């Protein structure tokens, strides 16, 4: 991890850092820069992972949770152990943001929400990087988070 910044914003702890993402191609493996944005939610979150496909597939992902949104399901593979939580989080407005922003990954795990986006964040772009993740979290209905047990 490079350029790690931890802090608090609006009462929520965050971490932002640059990393590398390995991508398999016909010619072999290549490394691409990514920005990882993590927001602490103060709740024990069920595991939810949305990963964007490199290209839209005919008919979407073969496995995983399906939202019923054909465009989203073609572009993202969603894996979760809690379909009720996934449905509560992946609202039409959250799916629209993810389709527009095109993150590599959107993950809920332990007590954090993580967004993995393309490229490195410039230091002057730190607020913009955090705001990307905050926009997604803000679109999730508050009761989806509030129904979960608080972390210690």
mmCIF file of N, CA and C in Angstrom, residues 12-136:
data_model
loop_
_atom_site.group_PDB
_atom_site.id
_atom_site.type_symbol
_atom_site.label_atom_id
_atom_site.label_comp_id
_atom_site.label_asym_id
_atom_site.label_seq_id
_atom_site.Cartn_x
_atom_site.Cartn_y
_atom_site.Cartn_z
ATOM 1 N N UNK A 12 -16.988 9.606 10.932
ATOM 2 C CA UNK A 12 -16.724 8.247 10.434
ATOM 3 C C UNK A 12 -15.228 8.096 10.124
ATOM 4 N N UNK A 13 -14.636 7.017 10.629
ATOM 5 C CA UNK A 13 -13.231 6.723 10.360
ATOM 6 C C UNK A 13 -13.082 6.251 8.917
ATOM 7 N N UNK A 14 -11.951 6.606 8.286
ATOM 8 C CA UNK A 14 -11.682 6.185 6.918
ATOM 9 C C UNK A 14 -10.205 5.861 6.747
ATOM 10 N N UNK A 15 -9.923 5.131 5.698
ATOM 11 C CA UNK A 15 -8.556 4.908 5.232
ATOM 12 C C UNK A 15 -8.603 4.953 3.707
ATOM 13 N N UNK A 16 -7.614 5.611 3.122
ATOM 14 C CA UNK A 16 -7.489 5.675 1.665
ATOM 15 C C UNK A 16 -6.044 5.354 1.338
ATOM 16 N N UNK A 17 -5.830 4.507 0.332
ATOM 17 C CA UNK A 17 -4.459 4.213 -0.091
ATOM 18 C C UNK A 17 -4.439 3.757 -1.537
ATOM 19 N N UNK A 18 -3.251 3.863 -2.127
ATOM 20 C CA UNK A 18 -3.024 3.370 -3.483
ATOM 21 C C UNK A 18 -2.485 1.959 -3.397
ATOM 22 N N UNK A 19 -2.817 1.161 -4.379
ATOM 23 C CA UNK A 19 -2.350 -0.217 -4.439
ATOM 24 C C UNK A 19 -2.243 -0.634 -5.902
ATOM 25 N N UNK A 20 -1.975 -1.886 -6.118
ATOM 26 C CA UNK A 20 -1.911 -2.463 -7.464
ATOM 27 C C UNK A 20 -2.934 -3.579 -7.555
ATOM 28 N N UNK A 21 -3.528 -3.699 -8.704
ATOM 29 C CA UNK A 21 -4.502 -4.763 -8.972
ATOM 30 C C UNK A 21 -3.972 -5.580 -10.130
ATOM 31 N N UNK A 22 -3.878 -6.871 -9.928
ATOM 32 C CA UNK A 22 -3.387 -7.750 -10.976
ATOM 33 C C UNK A 22 -4.530 -8.082 -11.930
ATOM 34 N N UNK A 23 -4.252 -7.994 -13.231
ATOM 35 C CA UNK A 23 -5.255 -8.287 -14.248
ATOM 36 C C UNK A 23 -4.693 -9.326 -15.201
ATOM 37 N N UNK A 24 -5.462 -10.369 -15.429
ATOM 38 C CA UNK A 24 -5.041 -11.421 -16.360
ATOM 39 C C UNK A 24 -5.475 -11.053 -17.775
ATOM 40 N N UNK A 25 -4.548 -11.128 -18.713
ATOM 41 C CA UNK A 25 -4.849 -10.897 -20.124
ATOM 42 C C UNK A 25 -4.355 -12.093 -20.920
ATOM 43 N N UNK A 26 -4.616 -12.099 -22.227
ATOM 44 C CA UNK A 26 -4.129 -13.178 -23.078
ATOM 45 C C UNK A 26 -2.605 -13.236 -23.097
ATOM 46 N N UNK A 27 -1.970 -12.082 -22.880
ATOM 47 C CA UNK A 27 -0.509 -11.997 -22.894
ATOM 48 C C UNK A 27 0.107 -12.291 -21.532
ATOM 49 N N UNK A 28 -0.698 -12.487 -20.496
ATOM 50 C CA UNK A 28 -0.188 -12.743 -19.151
ATOM 51 C C UNK A 28 -0.806 -11.790 -18.150
ATOM 52 N N UNK A 29 -0.135 -11.620 -17.039
ATOM 53 C CA UNK A 29 -0.640 -10.788 -15.960
ATOM 54 C C UNK A 29 -0.047 -9.384 -16.037
ATOM 55 N N UNK A 30 -0.885 -8.387 -15.842
ATOM 56 C CA UNK A 30 -0.424 -7.005 -15.787
ATOM 57 C C UNK A 30 -0.897 -6.388 -14.475
ATOM 58 N N UNK A 31 -0.189 -5.371 -14.051
ATOM 59 C CA UNK A 31 -0.516 -4.694 -12.811
ATOM 60 C C UNK A 31 -1.080 -3.316 -13.122
ATOM 61 N N UNK A 32 -2.189 -2.971 -12.502
ATOM 62 C CA UNK A 32 -2.836 -1.682 -12.730
ATOM 63 C C UNK A 32 -2.969 -0.961 -11.391
ATOM 64 N N UNK A 33 -2.741 0.363 -11.369
ATOM 65 C CA UNK A 33 -2.906 1.106 -10.120
ATOM 66 C C UNK A 33 -4.383 1.268 -9.753
ATOM 67 N N UNK A 34 -4.671 1.175 -8.460
ATOM 68 C CA UNK A 34 -6.028 1.376 -7.947
ATOM 69 C C UNK A 34 -5.971 2.193 -6.665
ATOM 70 N N UNK A 35 -7.087 2.830 -6.364
ATOM 71 C CA UNK A 35 -7.269 3.510 -5.087
ATOM 72 C C UNK A 35 -8.261 2.692 -4.273
ATOM 73 N N UNK A 36 -7.937 2.458 -3.007
ATOM 74 C CA UNK A 36 -8.800 1.719 -2.091
ATOM 75 C C UNK A 36 -9.306 2.700 -1.037
ATOM 76 N N UNK A 37 -10.626 2.785 -0.896
ATOM 77 C CA UNK A 37 -11.251 3.684 0.062
ATOM 78 C C UNK A 37 -12.071 2.839 1.022
ATOM 79 N N UNK A 38 -11.754 2.901 2.295
ATOM 80 C CA UNK A 38 -12.482 2.140 3.304
ATOM 81 C C UNK A 38 -13.150 3.067 4.302
ATOM 82 N N UNK A 39 -14.416 2.822 4.582
ATOM 83 C CA UNK A 39 -15.178 3.594 5.564
ATOM 84 C C UNK A 39 -15.629 2.666 6.681
ATOM 85 N N UNK A 40 -15.309 3.009 7.923
ATOM 86 C CA UNK A 40 -15.774 2.231 9.072
ATOM 87 C C UNK A 40 -17.230 2.593 9.331
ATOM 88 N N UNK A 41 -18.060 1.585 9.463
ATOM 89 C CA UNK A 41 -19.493 1.811 9.622
ATOM 90 C C UNK A 41 -19.965 1.711 11.072
ATOM 91 N N UNK A 42 -19.128 1.157 11.956
ATOM 92 C CA UNK A 42 -19.534 1.009 13.349
ATOM 93 C C UNK A 42 -20.584 -0.068 13.553
ATOM 94 N N UNK A 43 -20.746 -0.935 12.567
ATOM 95 C CA UNK A 43 -21.715 -2.040 12.604
ATOM 96 C C UNK A 43 -21.032 -3.308 12.099
ATOM 97 N N UNK A 44 -21.528 -4.451 12.539
ATOM 98 C CA UNK A 44 -21.034 -5.732 12.019
ATOM 99 C C UNK A 44 -21.787 -6.016 10.728
ATOM 100 N N UNK A 45 -21.067 -5.912 9.628
ATOM 101 C CA UNK A 45 -21.711 -6.036 8.319
ATOM 102 C C UNK A 45 -21.638 -7.467 7.802
ATOM 103 N N UNK A 46 -22.739 -7.972 7.268
ATOM 104 C CA UNK A 46 -22.665 -9.244 6.557
ATOM 105 C C UNK A 46 -21.754 -9.076 5.340
ATOM 106 N N UNK A 47 -21.155 -10.135 4.916
ATOM 107 C CA UNK A 47 -20.260 -10.079 3.761
ATOM 108 C C UNK A 47 -21.059 -9.855 2.474
ATOM 109 N N UNK A 48 -20.618 -8.859 1.713
ATOM 110 C CA UNK A 48 -21.219 -8.536 0.418
ATOM 111 C C UNK A 48 -20.098 -8.058 -0.482
ATOM 112 N N UNK A 49 -19.961 -8.671 -1.646
ATOM 113 C CA UNK A 49 -18.888 -8.301 -2.570
ATOM 114 C C UNK A 49 -19.464 -8.150 -3.969
ATOM 115 N N UNK A 50 -19.276 -6.956 -4.549
ATOM 116 C CA UNK A 50 -19.680 -6.690 -5.926
ATOM 117 C C UNK A 50 -18.404 -6.446 -6.712
ATOM 118 N N UNK A 51 -18.198 -7.226 -7.736
ATOM 119 C CA UNK A 51 -16.992 -7.069 -8.551
ATOM 120 C C UNK A 51 -17.396 -6.855 -10.006
ATOM 121 N N UNK A 52 -16.863 -5.781 -10.586
ATOM 122 C CA UNK A 52 -17.202 -5.456 -11.971
ATOM 123 C C UNK A 52 -16.453 -6.383 -12.928
ATOM 124 N N UNK A 53 -17.172 -6.812 -13.958
ATOM 125 C CA UNK A 53 -16.552 -7.612 -15.014
ATOM 126 C C UNK A 53 -15.753 -6.693 -15.920
ATOM 127 N N UNK A 54 -14.712 -7.228 -16.516
ATOM 128 C CA UNK A 54 -13.937 -6.427 -17.460
ATOM 129 C C UNK A 54 -14.808 -6.004 -18.633
ATOM 130 N N UNK A 55 -15.615 -6.903 -19.111
ATOM 131 C CA UNK A 55 -16.563 -6.608 -20.195
ATOM 132 C C UNK A 55 -17.925 -7.148 -19.781
ATOM 133 N N UNK A 56 -18.968 -6.517 -20.271
ATOM 134 C CA UNK A 56 -20.313 -7.037 -20.005
ATOM 135 C C UNK A 56 -20.447 -8.400 -20.686
ATOM 136 N N UNK A 57 -20.999 -9.323 -19.968
ATOM 137 C CA UNK A 57 -21.153 -10.678 -20.492
ATOM 138 C C UNK A 57 -22.565 -10.873 -21.012
ATOM 139 N N UNK A 58 -22.710 -11.751 -21.984
ATOM 140 C CA UNK A 58 -24.050 -12.121 -22.423
ATOM 141 C C UNK A 58 -24.755 -12.763 -21.240
ATOM 142 N N UNK A 59 -25.856 -12.233 -20.820
ATOM 143 C CA UNK A 59 -26.624 -12.858 -19.748
ATOM 144 C C UNK A 59 -26.047 -12.687 -18.360
ATOM 145 N N UNK A 60 -24.925 -12.011 -18.176
ATOM 146 C CA UNK A 60 -24.398 -11.712 -16.850
ATOM 147 C C UNK A 60 -23.656 -12.852 -16.208
ATOM 148 N N UNK A 61 -23.451 -12.711 -14.913
ATOM 149 C CA UNK A 61 -22.678 -13.677 -14.144
ATOM 150 C C UNK A 61 -23.443 -14.989 -14.023
ATOM 151 N N UNK A 62 -22.720 -16.079 -14.068
ATOM 152 C CA UNK A 62 -23.342 -17.387 -13.978
ATOM 153 C C UNK A 62 -23.704 -17.734 -12.538
ATOM 154 N N UNK A 63 -22.945 -17.191 -11.546
ATOM 155 C CA UNK A 63 -23.176 -17.517 -10.143
ATOM 156 C C UNK A 63 -23.345 -16.239 -9.352
ATOM 157 N N UNK A 64 -23.830 -16.400 -8.125
ATOM 158 C CA UNK A 64 -23.915 -15.262 -7.231
ATOM 159 C C UNK A 64 -25.323 -14.722 -7.109
ATOM 160 N N UNK A 65 -25.436 -13.691 -6.300
ATOM 161 C CA UNK A 65 -26.706 -13.026 -6.045
ATOM 162 C C UNK A 65 -27.097 -12.198 -7.259
ATOM 163 N N UNK A 66 -28.357 -12.250 -7.636
ATOM 164 C CA UNK A 66 -28.864 -11.461 -8.775
ATOM 165 C C UNK A 66 -29.814 -10.401 -8.222
ATOM 166 N N UNK A 67 -29.634 -9.178 -8.708
ATOM 167 C CA UNK A 67 -30.474 -8.073 -8.233
ATOM 168 C C UNK A 67 -31.791 -7.974 -8.988
ATOM 169 N N UNK A 68 -31.842 -8.557 -10.173
ATOM 170 C CA UNK A 68 -33.007 -8.395 -11.030
ATOM 171 C C UNK A 68 -32.857 -7.218 -11.981
ATOM 172 N N UNK A 69 -31.795 -6.445 -11.821
ATOM 173 C CA UNK A 69 -31.465 -5.328 -12.704
ATOM 174 C C UNK A 69 -30.539 -5.892 -13.785
ATOM 175 N N UNK A 70 -31.078 -6.106 -14.972
ATOM 176 C CA UNK A 70 -30.342 -6.798 -16.031
ATOM 177 C C UNK A 70 -28.999 -6.133 -16.340
ATOM 178 N N UNK A 71 -28.982 -4.821 -16.458
ATOM 179 C CA UNK A 71 -27.753 -4.099 -16.771
ATOM 180 C C UNK A 71 -26.716 -4.291 -15.669
ATOM 181 N N UNK A 72 -27.130 -4.134 -14.413
ATOM 182 C CA UNK A 72 -26.215 -4.298 -13.278
ATOM 183 C C UNK A 72 -25.714 -5.741 -13.202
ATOM 184 N N UNK A 73 -26.627 -6.691 -13.312
ATOM 185 C CA UNK A 73 -26.254 -8.106 -13.195
ATOM 186 C C UNK A 73 -25.313 -8.550 -14.309
ATOM 187 N N UNK A 74 -25.374 -7.905 -15.481
ATOM 188 C CA UNK A 74 -24.442 -8.221 -16.568
ATOM 189 C C UNK A 74 -23.049 -7.691 -16.268
ATOM 190 N N UNK A 75 -22.967 -6.604 -15.534
ATOM 191 C CA UNK A 75 -21.682 -5.935 -15.314
ATOM 192 C C UNK A 75 -21.009 -6.266 -13.992
ATOM 193 N N UNK A 76 -21.786 -6.749 -13.003
ATOM 194 C CA UNK A 76 -21.226 -7.056 -11.693
ATOM 195 C C UNK A 76 -21.561 -8.474 -11.269
ATOM 196 N N UNK A 77 -20.597 -9.118 -10.635
ATOM 197 C CA UNK A 77 -20.846 -10.364 -9.931
ATOM 198 C C UNK A 77 -21.034 -9.989 -8.471
ATOM 199 N N UNK A 78 -22.118 -10.448 -7.876
ATOM 200 C CA UNK A 78 -22.418 -10.140 -6.477
ATOM 201 C C UNK A 78 -22.412 -11.446 -5.696
ATOM 202 N N UNK A 79 -21.606 -11.468 -4.632
ATOM 203 C CA UNK A 79 -21.531 -12.640 -3.770
ATOM 204 C C UNK A 79 -21.857 -12.193 -2.349
ATOM 205 N N UNK A 80 -22.768 -12.897 -1.708
ATOM 206 C CA UNK A 80 -23.163 -12.559 -0.344
ATOM 207 C C UNK A 80 -23.691 -13.799 0.362
ATOM 208 N N UNK A 81 -23.593 -13.778 1.681
ATOM 209 C CA UNK A 81 -24.192 -14.837 2.494
ATOM 210 C C UNK A 81 -25.547 -14.381 3.030
ATOM 211 N N UNK A 82 -25.908 -13.106 2.778
ATOM 212 C CA UNK A 82 -27.130 -12.533 3.329
ATOM 213 C C UNK A 82 -27.881 -11.790 2.219
ATOM 214 N N UNK A 83 -28.804 -12.495 1.572
ATOM 215 C CA UNK A 83 -29.556 -11.914 0.456
ATOM 216 C C UNK A 83 -30.424 -10.739 0.899
ATOM 217 N N UNK A 84 -30.923 -10.768 2.128
ATOM 218 C CA UNK A 84 -31.744 -9.658 2.629
ATOM 219 C C UNK A 84 -30.885 -8.395 2.725
ATOM 220 N N UNK A 85 -29.673 -8.524 3.279
ATOM 221 C CA UNK A 85 -28.758 -7.381 3.378
ATOM 222 C C UNK A 85 -28.380 -6.882 1.985
ATOM 223 N N UNK A 86 -28.060 -7.796 1.082
ATOM 224 C CA UNK A 86 -27.691 -7.403 -0.286
ATOM 225 C C UNK A 86 -28.832 -6.625 -0.950
ATOM 226 N N UNK A 87 -30.052 -7.083 -0.781
ATOM 227 C CA UNK A 87 -31.206 -6.382 -1.362
ATOM 228 C C UNK A 87 -31.388 -5.008 -0.740
ATOM 229 N N UNK A 88 -31.148 -4.903 0.570
ATOM 230 C CA UNK A 88 -31.298 -3.617 1.260
ATOM 231 C C UNK A 88 -30.226 -2.620 0.832
ATOM 232 N N UNK A 89 -29.011 -3.111 0.564
ATOM 233 C CA UNK A 89 -27.894 -2.240 0.189
ATOM 234 C C UNK A 89 -27.926 -1.889 -1.296
ATOM 235 N N UNK A 90 -28.177 -2.869 -2.137
ATOM 236 C CA UNK A 90 -28.097 -2.664 -3.587
ATOM 237 C C UNK A 90 -29.424 -2.138 -4.146
ATOM 238 N N UNK A 91 -29.819 -0.987 -3.653
ATOM 239 C CA UNK A 91 -31.036 -0.322 -4.110
ATOM 240 C C UNK A 91 -30.827 0.174 -5.547
ATOM 241 N N UNK A 92 -31.891 0.554 -6.237
ATOM 242 C CA UNK A 92 -31.718 1.097 -7.590
ATOM 243 C C UNK A 92 -30.742 2.281 -7.640
ATOM 244 N N UNK A 93 -30.784 3.166 -6.647
ATOM 245 C CA UNK A 93 -29.871 4.325 -6.681
ATOM 246 C C UNK A 93 -28.423 3.921 -6.423
ATOM 247 N N UNK A 94 -28.188 2.932 -5.558
ATOM 248 C CA UNK A 94 -26.817 2.433 -5.338
ATOM 249 C C UNK A 94 -26.318 1.753 -6.607
ATOM 250 N N UNK A 95 -27.157 0.929 -7.217
ATOM 251 C CA UNK A 95 -26.746 0.268 -8.464
ATOM 252 C C UNK A 95 -26.432 1.292 -9.540
ATOM 253 N N UNK A 96 -27.213 2.360 -9.622
ATOM 254 C CA UNK A 96 -26.967 3.407 -10.624
ATOM 255 C C UNK A 96 -25.612 4.077 -10.389
ATOM 256 N N UNK A 97 -25.294 4.361 -9.133
ATOM 257 C CA UNK A 97 -23.981 4.954 -8.824
ATOM 258 C C UNK A 97 -22.861 4.002 -9.216
ATOM 259 N N UNK A 98 -22.993 2.731 -8.854
ATOM 260 C CA UNK A 98 -21.937 1.757 -9.179
ATOM 261 C C UNK A 98 -21.794 1.600 -10.693
ATOM 262 N N UNK A 99 -22.893 1.603 -11.426
ATOM 263 C CA UNK A 99 -22.806 1.514 -12.884
ATOM 264 C C UNK A 99 -22.120 2.746 -13.465
ATOM 265 N N UNK A 100 -22.397 3.913 -12.903
ATOM 266 C CA UNK A 100 -21.803 5.153 -13.403
ATOM 267 C C UNK A 100 -20.329 5.272 -13.014
ATOM 268 N N UNK A 101 -20.018 4.980 -11.749
ATOM 269 C CA UNK A 101 -18.652 5.142 -11.234
ATOM 270 C C UNK A 101 -17.702 4.032 -11.702
ATOM 271 N N UNK A 102 -18.254 2.866 -11.994
ATOM 272 C CA UNK A 102 -17.483 1.714 -12.470
ATOM 273 C C UNK A 102 -16.309 1.327 -11.560
ATOM 274 N N UNK A 103 -16.570 1.125 -10.257
ATOM 275 C CA UNK A 103 -15.480 0.657 -9.398
ATOM 276 C C UNK A 103 -15.143 -0.792 -9.727
ATOM 277 N N UNK A 104 -13.911 -1.173 -9.437
ATOM 278 C CA UNK A 104 -13.543 -2.585 -9.615
ATOM 279 C C UNK A 104 -14.306 -3.437 -8.606
ATOM 280 N N UNK A 105 -14.389 -2.907 -7.368
ATOM 281 C CA UNK A 105 -15.075 -3.644 -6.320
ATOM 282 C C UNK A 105 -15.802 -2.698 -5.376
ATOM 283 N N UNK A 106 -16.905 -3.190 -4.849
ATOM 284 C CA UNK A 106 -17.631 -2.571 -3.748
ATOM 285 C C UNK A 106 -17.831 -3.701 -2.756
ATOM 286 N N UNK A 107 -17.317 -3.537 -1.524
ATOM 287 C CA UNK A 107 -17.316 -4.641 -0.562
ATOM 288 C C UNK A 107 -17.809 -4.158 0.794
ATOM 289 N N UNK A 108 -18.675 -4.949 1.420
ATOM 290 C CA UNK A 108 -19.045 -4.782 2.825
ATOM 291 C C UNK A 108 -18.477 -5.992 3.542
ATOM 292 N N UNK A 109 -17.670 -5.741 4.577
ATOM 293 C CA UNK A 109 -17.042 -6.850 5.290
ATOM 294 C C UNK A 109 -16.640 -6.382 6.679
ATOM 295 N N UNK A 110 -16.840 -7.234 7.674
ATOM 296 C CA UNK A 110 -16.557 -6.911 9.074
ATOM 297 C C UNK A 110 -17.303 -5.634 9.452
ATOM 298 N N UNK A 111 -16.593 -4.519 9.636
ATOM 299 C CA UNK A 111 -17.273 -3.270 10.010
ATOM 300 C C UNK A 111 -17.031 -2.161 8.995
ATOM 301 N N UNK A 112 -16.620 -2.540 7.773
ATOM 302 C CA UNK A 112 -16.234 -1.519 6.793
ATOM 303 C C UNK A 112 -16.889 -1.722 5.439
ATOM 304 N N UNK A 113 -17.042 -0.598 4.750
ATOM 305 C CA UNK A 113 -17.426 -0.585 3.343
ATOM 306 C C UNK A 113 -16.193 -0.136 2.576
ATOM 307 N N UNK A 114 -15.847 -0.879 1.537
ATOM 308 C CA UNK A 114 -14.646 -0.580 0.758
ATOM 309 C C UNK A 114 -15.010 -0.429 -0.707
ATOM 310 N N UNK A 115 -14.420 0.585 -1.332
ATOM 311 C CA UNK A 115 -14.585 0.842 -2.756
ATOM 312 C C UNK A 115 -13.194 0.822 -3.373
ATOM 313 N N UNK A 116 -13.023 0.052 -4.441
ATOM 314 C CA UNK A 116 -11.744 -0.022 -5.153
ATOM 315 C C UNK A 116 -11.967 0.572 -6.534
ATOM 316 N N UNK A 117 -11.236 1.670 -6.825
ATOM 317 C CA UNK A 117 -11.419 2.396 -8.078
ATOM 318 C C UNK A 117 -10.128 2.428 -8.887
ATOM 319 N N UNK A 118 -10.238 2.721 -10.164
ATOM 320 C CA UNK A 118 -9.077 2.766 -11.054
ATOM 321 C C UNK A 118 -8.185 3.961 -10.748
ATOM 322 N N UNK A 119 -6.896 3.762 -10.957
ATOM 323 C CA UNK A 119 -5.931 4.855 -10.874
ATOM 324 C C UNK A 119 -5.536 5.204 -9.454
ATOM 325 N N UNK A 120 -4.552 6.066 -9.363
ATOM 326 C CA UNK A 120 -4.082 6.560 -8.074
ATOM 327 C C UNK A 120 -4.791 7.873 -7.764
ATOM 328 N N UNK A 121 -5.004 8.118 -6.498
ATOM 329 C CA UNK A 121 -5.614 9.393 -6.129
ATOM 330 C C UNK A 121 -4.510 10.427 -5.925
ATOM 331 N N UNK A 122 -4.685 11.617 -6.457
ATOM 332 C CA UNK A 122 -3.726 12.679 -6.154
ATOM 333 C C UNK A 122 -4.010 13.189 -4.743
ATOM 334 N N UNK A 123 -2.978 13.590 -4.011
ATOM 335 C CA UNK A 123 -3.174 14.047 -2.642
ATOM 336 C C UNK A 123 -4.242 15.134 -2.567
ATOM 337 N N UNK A 124 -4.271 16.029 -3.542
ATOM 338 C CA UNK A 124 -5.311 17.065 -3.554
ATOM 339 C C UNK A 124 -6.683 16.468 -3.863
ATOM 340 N N UNK A 125 -6.712 15.230 -4.315
ATOM 341 C CA UNK A 125 -7.970 14.558 -4.630
ATOM 342 C C UNK A 125 -8.453 13.641 -3.528
ATOM 343 N N UNK A 126 -7.847 13.736 -2.339
ATOM 344 C CA UNK A 126 -8.234 12.861 -1.236
ATOM 345 C C UNK A 126 -9.710 13.014 -0.895
ATOM 346 N N UNK A 127 -10.183 14.254 -0.764
ATOM 347 C CA UNK A 127 -11.600 14.463 -0.433
ATOM 348 C C UNK A 127 -12.515 13.862 -1.488
ATOM 349 N N UNK A 128 -12.154 14.015 -2.746
ATOM 350 C CA UNK A 128 -12.973 13.456 -3.831
ATOM 351 C C UNK A 128 -13.013 11.933 -3.748
ATOM 352 N N UNK A 129 -11.887 11.313 -3.402
ATOM 353 C CA UNK A 129 -11.845 9.849 -3.275
ATOM 354 C C UNK A 129 -12.777 9.384 -2.160
ATOM 355 N N UNK A 130 -12.712 10.056 -1.016
ATOM 356 C CA UNK A 130 -13.572 9.688 0.111
ATOM 357 C C UNK A 130 -15.037 9.925 -0.245
ATOM 358 N N UNK A 131 -15.318 11.031 -0.913
ATOM 359 C CA UNK A 131 -16.693 11.349 -1.293
ATOM 360 C C UNK A 131 -17.292 10.292 -2.206
ATOM 361 N N UNK A 132 -16.479 9.647 -3.040
ATOM 362 C CA UNK A 132 -16.999 8.579 -3.906
ATOM 363 C C UNK A 132 -17.617 7.477 -3.065
ATOM 364 N N UNK A 133 -16.909 7.051 -2.028
ATOM 365 C CA UNK A 133 -17.435 5.988 -1.164
ATOM 366 C C UNK A 133 -18.608 6.498 -0.325
ATOM 367 N N UNK A 134 -18.509 7.724 0.165
ATOM 368 C CA UNK A 134 -19.594 8.291 0.969
ATOM 369 C C UNK A 134 -20.895 8.410 0.179
ATOM 370 N N UNK A 135 -20.801 8.710 -1.114
ATOM 371 C CA UNK A 135 -22.008 8.804 -1.958
ATOM 372 C C UNK A 135 -22.737 7.474 -2.012
ATOM 373 N N UNK A 136 -21.975 6.393 -2.132
ATOM 374 C CA UNK A 136 -22.603 5.070 -2.181
ATOM 375 C C UNK A 136 -23.272 4.772 -0.839
#
